[in-house]
mmCIF file of C-alpha atoms in Angstrom:
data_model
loop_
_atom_site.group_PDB
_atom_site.id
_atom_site.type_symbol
_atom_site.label_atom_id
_atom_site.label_comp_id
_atom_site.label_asym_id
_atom_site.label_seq_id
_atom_site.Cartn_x
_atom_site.Cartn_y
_atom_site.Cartn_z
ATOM 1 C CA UNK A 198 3.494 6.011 -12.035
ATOM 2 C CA UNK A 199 4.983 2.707 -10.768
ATOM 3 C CA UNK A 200 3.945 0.728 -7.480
ATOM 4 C CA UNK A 201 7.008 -0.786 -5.470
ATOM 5 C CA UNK A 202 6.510 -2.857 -2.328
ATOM 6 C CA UNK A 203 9.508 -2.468 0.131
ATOM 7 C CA UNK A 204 11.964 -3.646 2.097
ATOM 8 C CA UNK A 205 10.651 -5.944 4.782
ATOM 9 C CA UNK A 206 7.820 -8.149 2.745
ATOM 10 C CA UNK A 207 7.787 -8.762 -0.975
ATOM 11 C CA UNK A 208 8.380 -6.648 -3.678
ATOM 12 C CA UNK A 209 6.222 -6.235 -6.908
ATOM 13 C CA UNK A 210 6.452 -3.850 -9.383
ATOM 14 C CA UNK A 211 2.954 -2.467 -10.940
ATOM 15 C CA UNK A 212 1.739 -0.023 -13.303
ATOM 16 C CA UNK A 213 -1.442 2.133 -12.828
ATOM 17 C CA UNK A 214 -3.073 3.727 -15.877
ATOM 18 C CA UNK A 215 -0.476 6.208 -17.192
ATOM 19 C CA UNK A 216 -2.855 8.915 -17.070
ATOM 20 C CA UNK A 217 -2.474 8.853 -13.481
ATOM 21 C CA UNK A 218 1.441 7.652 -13.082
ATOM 22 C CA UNK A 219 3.109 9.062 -16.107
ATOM 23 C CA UNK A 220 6.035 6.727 -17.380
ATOM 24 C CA UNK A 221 8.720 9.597 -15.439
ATOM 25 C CA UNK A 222 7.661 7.746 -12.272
ATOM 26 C CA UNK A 223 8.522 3.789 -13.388
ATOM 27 C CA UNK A 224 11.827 2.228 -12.190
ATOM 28 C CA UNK A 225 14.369 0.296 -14.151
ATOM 29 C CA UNK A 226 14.121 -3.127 -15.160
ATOM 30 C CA UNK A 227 17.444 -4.012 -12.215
ATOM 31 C CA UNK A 228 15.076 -2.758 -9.426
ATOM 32 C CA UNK A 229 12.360 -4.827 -10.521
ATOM 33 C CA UNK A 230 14.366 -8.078 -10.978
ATOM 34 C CA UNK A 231 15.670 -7.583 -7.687
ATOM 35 C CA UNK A 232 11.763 -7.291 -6.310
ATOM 36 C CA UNK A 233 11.041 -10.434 -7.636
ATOM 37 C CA UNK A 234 13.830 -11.850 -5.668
ATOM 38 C CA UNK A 235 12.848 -10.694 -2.570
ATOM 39 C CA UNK A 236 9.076 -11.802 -3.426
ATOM 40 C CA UNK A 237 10.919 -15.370 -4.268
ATOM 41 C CA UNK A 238 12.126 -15.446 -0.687
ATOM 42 C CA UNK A 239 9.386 -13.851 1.377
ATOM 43 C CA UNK A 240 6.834 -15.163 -0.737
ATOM 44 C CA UNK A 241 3.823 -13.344 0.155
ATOM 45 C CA UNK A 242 1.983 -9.510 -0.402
ATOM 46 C CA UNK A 243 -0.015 -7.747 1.665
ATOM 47 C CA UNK A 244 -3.015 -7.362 -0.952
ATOM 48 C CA UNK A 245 -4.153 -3.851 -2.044
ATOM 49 C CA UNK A 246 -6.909 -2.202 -4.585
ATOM 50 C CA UNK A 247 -6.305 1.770 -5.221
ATOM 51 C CA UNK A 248 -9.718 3.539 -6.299
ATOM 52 C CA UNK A 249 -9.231 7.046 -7.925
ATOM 53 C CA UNK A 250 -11.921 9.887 -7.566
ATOM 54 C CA UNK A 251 -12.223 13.331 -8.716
ATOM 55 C CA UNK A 252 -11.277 14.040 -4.990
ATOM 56 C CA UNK A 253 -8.880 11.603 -3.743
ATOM 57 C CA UNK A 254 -6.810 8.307 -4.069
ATOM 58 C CA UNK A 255 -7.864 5.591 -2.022
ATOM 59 C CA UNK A 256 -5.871 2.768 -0.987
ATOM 60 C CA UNK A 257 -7.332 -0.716 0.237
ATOM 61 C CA UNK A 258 -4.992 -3.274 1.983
ATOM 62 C CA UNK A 259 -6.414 -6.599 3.702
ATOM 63 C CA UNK A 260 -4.490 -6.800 7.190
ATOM 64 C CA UNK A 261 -6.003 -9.594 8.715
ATOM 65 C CA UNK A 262 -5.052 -10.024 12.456
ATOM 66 C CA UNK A 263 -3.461 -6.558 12.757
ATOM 67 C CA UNK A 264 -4.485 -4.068 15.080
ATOM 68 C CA UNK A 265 -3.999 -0.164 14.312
ATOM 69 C CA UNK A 266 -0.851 -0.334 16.544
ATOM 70 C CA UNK A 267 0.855 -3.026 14.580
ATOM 71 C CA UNK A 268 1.039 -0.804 11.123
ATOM 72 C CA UNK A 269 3.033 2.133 10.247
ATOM 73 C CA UNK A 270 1.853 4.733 7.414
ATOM 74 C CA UNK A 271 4.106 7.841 6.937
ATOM 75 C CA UNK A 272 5.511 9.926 4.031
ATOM 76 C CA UNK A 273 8.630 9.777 2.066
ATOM 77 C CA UNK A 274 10.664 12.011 0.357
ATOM 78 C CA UNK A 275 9.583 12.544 -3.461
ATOM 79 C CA UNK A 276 5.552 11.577 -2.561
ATOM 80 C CA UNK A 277 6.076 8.125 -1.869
ATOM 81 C CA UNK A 278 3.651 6.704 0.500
ATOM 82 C CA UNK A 279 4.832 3.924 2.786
ATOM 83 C CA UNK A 280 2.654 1.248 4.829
ATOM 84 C CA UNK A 281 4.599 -0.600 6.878
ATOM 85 C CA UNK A 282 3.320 -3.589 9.044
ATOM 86 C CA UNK A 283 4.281 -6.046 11.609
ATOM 87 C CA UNK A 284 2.693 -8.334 14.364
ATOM 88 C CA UNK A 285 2.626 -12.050 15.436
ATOM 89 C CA UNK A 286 1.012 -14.308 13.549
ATOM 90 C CA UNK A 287 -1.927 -14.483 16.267
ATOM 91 C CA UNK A 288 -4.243 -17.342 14.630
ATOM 92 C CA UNK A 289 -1.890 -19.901 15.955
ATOM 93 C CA UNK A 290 -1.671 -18.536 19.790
ATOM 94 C CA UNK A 291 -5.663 -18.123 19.597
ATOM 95 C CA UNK A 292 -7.112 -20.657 17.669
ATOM 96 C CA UNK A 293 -5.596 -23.890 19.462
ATOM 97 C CA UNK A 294 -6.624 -24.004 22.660
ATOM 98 C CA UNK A 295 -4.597 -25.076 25.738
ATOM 99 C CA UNK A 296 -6.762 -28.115 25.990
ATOM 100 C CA UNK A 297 -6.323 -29.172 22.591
ATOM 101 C CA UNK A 298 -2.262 -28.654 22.759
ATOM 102 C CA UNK A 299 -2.514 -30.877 25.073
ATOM 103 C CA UNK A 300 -4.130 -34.092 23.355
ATOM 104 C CA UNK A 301 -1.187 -32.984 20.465
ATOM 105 C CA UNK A 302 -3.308 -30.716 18.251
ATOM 106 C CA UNK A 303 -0.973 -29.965 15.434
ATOM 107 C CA UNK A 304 -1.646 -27.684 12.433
ATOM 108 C CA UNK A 305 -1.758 -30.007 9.353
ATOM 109 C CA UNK A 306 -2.505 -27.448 6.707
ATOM 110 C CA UNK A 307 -2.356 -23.269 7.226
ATOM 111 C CA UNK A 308 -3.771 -21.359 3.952
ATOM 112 C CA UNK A 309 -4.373 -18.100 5.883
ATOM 113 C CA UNK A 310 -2.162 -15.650 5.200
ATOM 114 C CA UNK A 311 -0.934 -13.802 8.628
ATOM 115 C CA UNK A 312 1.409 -11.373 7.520
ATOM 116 C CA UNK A 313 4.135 -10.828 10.093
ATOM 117 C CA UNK A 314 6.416 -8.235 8.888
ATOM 118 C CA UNK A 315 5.389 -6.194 5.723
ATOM 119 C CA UNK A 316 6.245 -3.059 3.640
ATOM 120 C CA UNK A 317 4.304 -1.333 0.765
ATOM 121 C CA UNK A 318 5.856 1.863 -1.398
ATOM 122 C CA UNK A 319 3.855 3.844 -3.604
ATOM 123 C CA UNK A 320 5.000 6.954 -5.200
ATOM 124 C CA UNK A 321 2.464 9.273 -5.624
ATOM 125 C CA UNK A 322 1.176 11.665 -8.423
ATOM 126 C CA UNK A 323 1.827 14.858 -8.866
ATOM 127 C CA UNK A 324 -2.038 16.151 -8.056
ATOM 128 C CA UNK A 325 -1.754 14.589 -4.720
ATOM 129 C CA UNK A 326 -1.849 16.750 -1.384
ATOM 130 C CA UNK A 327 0.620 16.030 0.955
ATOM 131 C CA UNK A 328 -1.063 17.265 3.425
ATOM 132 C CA UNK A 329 -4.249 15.747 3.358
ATOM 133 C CA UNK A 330 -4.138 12.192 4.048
ATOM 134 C CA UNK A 331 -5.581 9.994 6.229
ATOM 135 C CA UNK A 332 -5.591 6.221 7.293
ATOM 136 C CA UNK A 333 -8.168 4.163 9.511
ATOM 137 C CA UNK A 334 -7.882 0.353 9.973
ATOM 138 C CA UNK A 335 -11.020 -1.732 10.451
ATOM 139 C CA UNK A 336 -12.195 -5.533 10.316
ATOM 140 C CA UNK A 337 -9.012 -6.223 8.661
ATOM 141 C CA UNK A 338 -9.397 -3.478 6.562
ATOM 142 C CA UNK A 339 -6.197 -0.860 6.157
ATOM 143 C CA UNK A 340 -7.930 2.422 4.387
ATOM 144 C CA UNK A 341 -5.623 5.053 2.949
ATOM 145 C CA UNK A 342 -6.743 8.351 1.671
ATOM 146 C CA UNK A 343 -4.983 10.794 0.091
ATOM 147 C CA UNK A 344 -6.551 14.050 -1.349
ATOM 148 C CA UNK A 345 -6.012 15.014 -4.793
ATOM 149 C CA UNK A 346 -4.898 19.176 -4.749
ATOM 150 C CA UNK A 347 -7.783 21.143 -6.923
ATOM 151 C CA UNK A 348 -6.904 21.683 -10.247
ATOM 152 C CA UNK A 349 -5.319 24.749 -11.247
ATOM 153 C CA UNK A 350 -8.199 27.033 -13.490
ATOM 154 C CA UNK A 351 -7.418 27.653 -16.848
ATOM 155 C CA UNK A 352 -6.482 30.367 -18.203
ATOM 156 C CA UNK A 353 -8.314 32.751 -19.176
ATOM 157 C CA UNK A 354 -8.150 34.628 -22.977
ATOM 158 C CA UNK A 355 -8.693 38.484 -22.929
ATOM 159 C CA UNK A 356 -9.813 40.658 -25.667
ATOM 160 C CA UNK A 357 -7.614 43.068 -26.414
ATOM 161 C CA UNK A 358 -9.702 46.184 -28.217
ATOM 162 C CA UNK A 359 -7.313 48.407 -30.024
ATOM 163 C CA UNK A 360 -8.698 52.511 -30.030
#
C-alpha cells in the first residue's frame, strides 16, 4: 500500500512492507513526479512513524506548536486517511519579546520547523475498521489509531462418513 501526502504541504510517495499495502494500492510514477514538485516548492513534511500491531495501526506525527483545534483528521472515500493541519507559526509571536523588538531583535537563523499549513494521505489496508479510529494530540504529539477488523476464522474441513 502506498503513502501520499496531500494537497496543502509536501508530497512524498512511500512504500510500507507489501504484506501490509499490497502493490494494488501504489500510484503511478506521474503522481509521484508531480509530489516531488510540490515537495520542491513547499519544502517541508510533517514527520510521521506508523507502528503495526496484531490490533491496530498506529500513526505518529510531530506537530510542534499545534493545538488539537488547529488539525483536521477525517476519512476519505476508498480508506484513505487524511490529517490535515494548519496554524501560525507561533515561535516567532512568543519567543521575541516586546522588549527585545524593540532594541531590533531580529531572527538570524530559524531551524525549527513550524508547520503552517499541512496535509497527509494514507490509504489504508484492507483489514482496517473504519469505524474504529481514534486521534489524540499531545506535547506535540499527533496519535492516530486505527483498529485492524478481526480476522475472518478459517474454514473448517468436515468429515464426510459415507453409510
Amino acid at each position: 500500500m502506498s503513502l501520499i501526502d496531500g494537497f496543502l504541504g509536501p508530497i512524498l510517495l512511500e512504500t510500507m512492507e507489501k504484506k501490509v499495502f499490497p502493490p494494488s494500492f501504489t500510484h503511478s510514477r506521474s503522481s509521484r513526479e508531480g509530489n516531488q514538485k510540490e515537495e520542491e516548492r513547499n519544502g517541508r513534511s510533517v514527520p510521521v512513524d506508523i507502528a503495526e500491531s496484531q490490533k491496530e495501526y498506529v500513526f505518529y506525527f510531530d506537530v510542534p506548536g499545534l493545538s488539537k483545534s488547529d488539525i483536521q483528521v477525517t476519512l476519505e472515500e476508498k480508506n484513505v486517511l487524511v490529517v490535515k493541519g494548519g496554524g501560525k507559526r507561533k515561535r516567532e509571536e512568543e519567543e521575541v519579546s516586546e522588549e527585545e523588538e524593540g532594541k531590533g531583535c531580529k531572527y538570524l537563523r530559524m531551524e525549527r520547523n513550524a508547520y503552517t499549513r499541512f496535509m497527509r494521505k494514507f490509504r489504508l489496508p484492507v483489514d482496517a475498521d473504519l469505524s474504529a479510529i481514534s486521534a489524540r494530540c499531545e506535547n506535540g504529539v499527533l496519535t492516530v489509531s486505527v483498529e485492524k477488523v478481526p480476522p475472518v476464522a478459517k474454514s473448517k474441513t468436515v468429515e464426510i462418513t459415507v453409510s
